Amino acid sequence: MKGDIGVIGLAVMGQNLILNMNDNGFTVVAHNRTAAKVDEFLQGPAKGTNIIGAYSLEELVEKLEAPRKVMLMVRAGEVVDKFIEALVPLLDKGDIIIDGGNTNYPDTNRRVAALKEKGIHFIGAGVSGGEEGARFGPSIMPGGSAEAWPAVKPIFQAISAKTDAGEPCCDWLVTTVQVTSLRWFTMASNTVTCS
């Protein structure tokens, strides 16, 4: 069985998003730089699920359906760039890298442009709602390579929080990304932004 999406980073937010995706019927491939963390997750919170462990980036990519969707749930900044650099040689044109961290939007715009030259799509996706939101329904604010949205939309809209009318708190926002700024505005104004 191949995975629908891969998630790199098994801190609480990454684990909870993976469990949420699993609960919504998606097969997730989970990876962490520390192999022991993968084992702990698979034998702990993920025990008895369809979640697949991967102990290297090569194994992660190999276990994903095309177009491959790889979500980074790691600390913003240089760590994201290092993972992108390591992933690019393993991916094919049309594959997608998603940054789910609190990245400054100019960094996201830079990554969108750099990866476009290689034929790889990049999405910056603000994930709001904290640990509980990640587990049971966050607000997700994706932007970046619009061509990638149809491939990730079913996953993101299934796992997101829902409005009282049942609409997902997730929709495509912008191609030039300023979604992290929107996330901080939303948090500061204590409102929920859903479309």
GROMACS .gro file of C-alpha atoms in nm:
model
  195
    1MET     CA    1   0.000   0.000   0.000
    2LYS     CA    2   0.132   0.345  -0.097
    3GLY     CA    3   0.079   0.657   0.110
    4ASP     CA    4  -0.143   0.949   0.014
    5ILE     CA    5   0.088   1.195   0.189
    6GLY     CA    6   0.415   1.192   0.380
    7VAL     CA    7   0.474   1.395   0.695
    8ILE     CA    8   0.821   1.480   0.822
    9GLY     CA    9   0.846   1.580   1.187
   10LEU     CA   10   0.702   1.383   1.476
   11ALA     CA   11   0.672   1.647   1.745
   12VAL     CA   12   0.320   1.683   1.886
   13MET     CA   13   0.183   1.891   1.594
   14GLY     CA   14   0.316   1.647   1.335
   15GLN     CA   15   0.188   1.342   1.523
   16ASN     CA   16  -0.156   1.496   1.572
   17LEU     CA   17  -0.191   1.595   1.205
   18ILE     CA   18  -0.092   1.243   1.101
   19LEU     CA   19  -0.349   1.088   1.336
   20ASN     CA   20  -0.613   1.330   1.205
   21MET     CA   21  -0.532   1.234   0.845
   22ASN     CA   22  -0.549   0.865   0.937
   23ASP     CA   23  -0.888   0.915   1.106
   24ASN     CA   24  -1.014   1.073   0.784
   25GLY     CA   25  -0.917   0.774   0.571
   26PHE     CA   26  -0.580   0.884   0.433
   27THR     CA   27  -0.272   0.663   0.438
   28VAL     CA   28   0.017   0.861   0.584
   29VAL     CA   29   0.389   0.786   0.570
   30ALA     CA   30   0.559   0.926   0.882
   31HIS     CA   31   0.927   1.020   0.907
   32ASN     CA   32   1.151   1.181   1.165
   33ARG     CA   33   1.525   1.247   1.156
   34THR     CA   34   1.557   1.034   1.471
   35ALA     CA   35   1.457   0.676   1.386
   36ALA     CA   36   1.368   0.602   1.749
   37LYS     CA   37   1.097   0.870   1.730
   38VAL     CA   38   0.937   0.683   1.437
   39ASP     CA   39   0.934   0.360   1.639
   40GLU     CA   40   0.790   0.535   1.946
   41PHE     CA   41   0.511   0.685   1.737
   42LEU     CA   42   0.427   0.361   1.555
   43GLN     CA   43   0.426   0.160   1.878
   44GLY     CA   44   0.246   0.432   2.074
   45PRO     CA   45  -0.020   0.675   1.942
   46ALA     CA   46  -0.020   0.522   1.590
   47LYS     CA   47  -0.045   0.158   1.703
   48GLY     CA   48  -0.325  -0.026   1.522
   49THR     CA   49  -0.356   0.237   1.246
   50ASN     CA   50  -0.263   0.230   0.876
   51ILE     CA   51   0.020   0.478   0.933
   52ILE     CA   52   0.344   0.370   0.763
   53GLY     CA   53   0.686   0.445   0.907
   54ALA     CA   54   0.983   0.559   0.698
   55TYR     CA   55   1.336   0.566   0.834
   56SER     CA   56   1.496   0.768   0.554
   57LEU     CA   57   1.384   1.030   0.305
   58GLU     CA   58   1.443   0.779   0.025
   59GLU     CA   59   1.208   0.533   0.192
   60LEU     CA   60   0.950   0.806   0.252
   61VAL     CA   61   0.947   0.910  -0.114
   62GLU     CA   62   0.942   0.548  -0.234
   63LYS     CA   63   0.630   0.475  -0.026
   64LEU     CA   64   0.420   0.762  -0.169
   65GLU     CA   65   0.169   0.767  -0.454
   66ALA     CA   66   0.241   1.011  -0.737
   67PRO     CA   67   0.223   1.301  -0.738
   68ARG     CA   68   0.407   1.275  -0.410
   69LYS     CA   69   0.295   1.510  -0.136
   70VAL     CA   70   0.547   1.568   0.144
   71MET     CA   71   0.449   1.791   0.437
   72LEU     CA   72   0.718   1.939   0.660
   73MET     CA   73   0.616   1.984   1.023
   74VAL     CA   74   0.953   2.110   1.140
   75ARG     CA   75   1.092   2.431   1.289
   76ALA     CA   76   1.075   2.726   1.049
   77GLY     CA   77   1.393   2.857   0.889
   78GLU     CA   78   1.710   2.677   0.792
   79VAL     CA   79   1.573   2.332   0.884
   80VAL     CA   80   1.302   2.368   0.617
   81ASP     CA   81   1.561   2.463   0.354
   82LYS     CA   82   1.780   2.166   0.448
   83PHE     CA   83   1.489   1.923   0.410
   84ILE     CA   84   1.393   2.079   0.076
   85GLU     CA   85   1.753   2.047  -0.044
   86ALA     CA   86   1.758   1.679   0.056
   87LEU     CA   87   1.415   1.604  -0.094
   88VAL     CA   88   1.452   1.768  -0.436
   89PRO     CA   89   1.686   1.504  -0.589
   90LEU     CA   90   1.441   1.232  -0.478
   91LEU     CA   91   1.128   1.391  -0.625
   92ASP     CA   92   0.986   1.406  -0.976
   93LYS     CA   93   0.836   1.697  -1.166
   94GLY     CA   94   0.485   1.763  -1.040
   95ASP     CA   95   0.557   1.643  -0.686
   96ILE     CA   96   0.464   1.873  -0.397
   97ILE     CA   97   0.645   1.995  -0.085
   98ILE     CA   98   0.427   2.155   0.184
   99ASP     CA   99   0.559   2.364   0.472
  100GLY     CA  100   0.318   2.347   0.768
  101GLY     CA  101   0.532   2.561   0.999
  102ASN     CA  102   0.530   2.926   1.102
  103THR     CA  103   0.743   3.041   0.812
  104ASN     CA  104   0.789   3.406   0.723
  105TYR     CA  105   0.608   3.455   0.391
  106PRO     CA  106   0.908   3.597   0.197
  107ASP     CA  107   1.080   3.262   0.261
  108THR     CA  108   0.778   3.079   0.122
  109ASN     CA  109   0.773   3.300  -0.188
  110ARG     CA  110   1.145   3.235  -0.241
  111ARG     CA  111   1.090   2.859  -0.212
  112VAL     CA  112   0.794   2.866  -0.453
  113ALA     CA  113   1.009   3.041  -0.716
  114ALA     CA  114   1.317   2.823  -0.664
  115LEU     CA  115   1.124   2.496  -0.680
  116LYS     CA  116   0.916   2.607  -0.980
  117GLU     CA  117   1.241   2.611  -1.180
  118LYS     CA  118   1.282   2.242  -1.094
  119GLY     CA  119   0.921   2.152  -1.176
  120ILE     CA  120   0.832   2.088  -0.811
  121HIS     CA  121   0.536   2.260  -0.646
  122PHE     CA  122   0.560   2.429  -0.307
  123ILE     CA  123   0.281   2.522  -0.067
  124GLY     CA  124   0.310   2.723   0.251
  125ALA     CA  125   0.022   2.615   0.474
  126GLY     CA  126  -0.039   2.792   0.801
  127VAL     CA  127  -0.190   2.544   1.048
  128SER     CA  128  -0.383   2.718   1.325
  129GLY     CA  129  -0.549   2.570   1.632
  130GLY     CA  130  -0.257   2.432   1.830
  131GLU     CA  131  -0.214   2.070   1.930
  132GLU     CA  132  -0.587   2.004   1.972
  133GLY     CA  133  -0.666   2.168   1.639
  134ALA     CA  134  -0.405   1.956   1.463
  135ARG     CA  135  -0.559   1.643   1.612
  136PHE     CA  136  -0.928   1.719   1.564
  137GLY     CA  137  -0.950   1.996   1.304
  138PRO     CA  138  -0.724   2.296   1.244
  139SER     CA  139  -0.780   2.599   1.028
  140ILE     CA  140  -0.542   2.556   0.733
  141MET     CA  141  -0.438   2.849   0.514
  142PRO     CA  142  -0.256   2.725   0.203
  143GLY     CA  143  -0.088   2.938  -0.059
  144GLY     CA  144   0.195   2.909  -0.309
  145SER     CA  145   0.192   2.690  -0.623
  146ALA     CA  146  -0.175   2.697  -0.725
  147GLU     CA  147  -0.122   2.396  -0.955
  148ALA     CA  148  -0.070   2.180  -0.645
  149TRP     CA  149  -0.398   2.271  -0.476
  150PRO     CA  150  -0.618   2.005  -0.646
  151ALA     CA  151  -0.386   1.730  -0.517
  152VAL     CA  152  -0.385   1.845  -0.153
  153LYS     CA  153  -0.736   1.993  -0.131
  154PRO     CA  154  -0.915   1.664  -0.047
  155ILE     CA  155  -0.675   1.594   0.239
  156PHE     CA  156  -0.665   1.944   0.385
  157GLN     CA  157  -1.039   2.004   0.362
  158ALA     CA  158  -1.117   1.664   0.517
  159ILE     CA  159  -0.893   1.719   0.820
  160SER     CA  160  -0.973   2.086   0.881
  161ALA     CA  161  -1.218   2.231   1.131
  162LYS     CA  162  -1.568   2.292   0.997
  163THR     CA  163  -1.796   2.594   1.022
  164ASP     CA  164  -2.142   2.562   1.175
  165ALA     CA  165  -2.266   2.511   0.817
  166GLY     CA  166  -2.021   2.222   0.769
  167GLU     CA  167  -1.784   2.410   0.538
  168PRO     CA  168  -1.412   2.331   0.579
  169CYS     CA  169  -1.193   2.595   0.746
  170CYS     CA  170  -0.950   2.558   0.460
  171ASP     CA  171  -0.940   2.694   0.108
  172TRP     CA  172  -0.682   2.822  -0.136
  173LEU     CA  173  -0.582   3.175  -0.041
  174VAL     CA  174  -0.310   3.319  -0.262
  175THR     CA  175  -0.040   3.236  -0.511
  176THR     CA  176   0.199   3.500  -0.375
  177VAL     CA  177   0.204   3.389  -0.016
  178GLN     CA  178   0.123   3.606   0.280
  179VAL     CA  179  -0.081   3.341   0.462
  180THR     CA  180   0.143   3.331   0.769
  181SER     CA  181   0.073   3.700   0.818
  182LEU     CA  182  -0.297   3.622   0.781
  183ARG     CA  183  -0.262   3.352   1.045
  184TRP     CA  184  -0.106   3.595   1.293
  185PHE     CA  185  -0.375   3.854   1.218
  186THR     CA  186  -0.643   3.591   1.274
  187MET     CA  187  -0.493   3.488   1.606
  188ALA     CA  188  -0.446   3.848   1.721
  189SER     CA  189  -0.805   3.941   1.639
  190ASN     CA  190  -0.933   3.619   1.804
  191THR     CA  191  -1.142   3.526   1.501
  192VAL     CA  192  -1.169   3.213   1.293
  193THR     CA  193  -1.110   3.259   0.921
  194CYS     CA  194  -1.294   3.003   0.717
  195SER     CA  195  -1.407   3.021   0.356
   0.00000   0.00000   0.00000
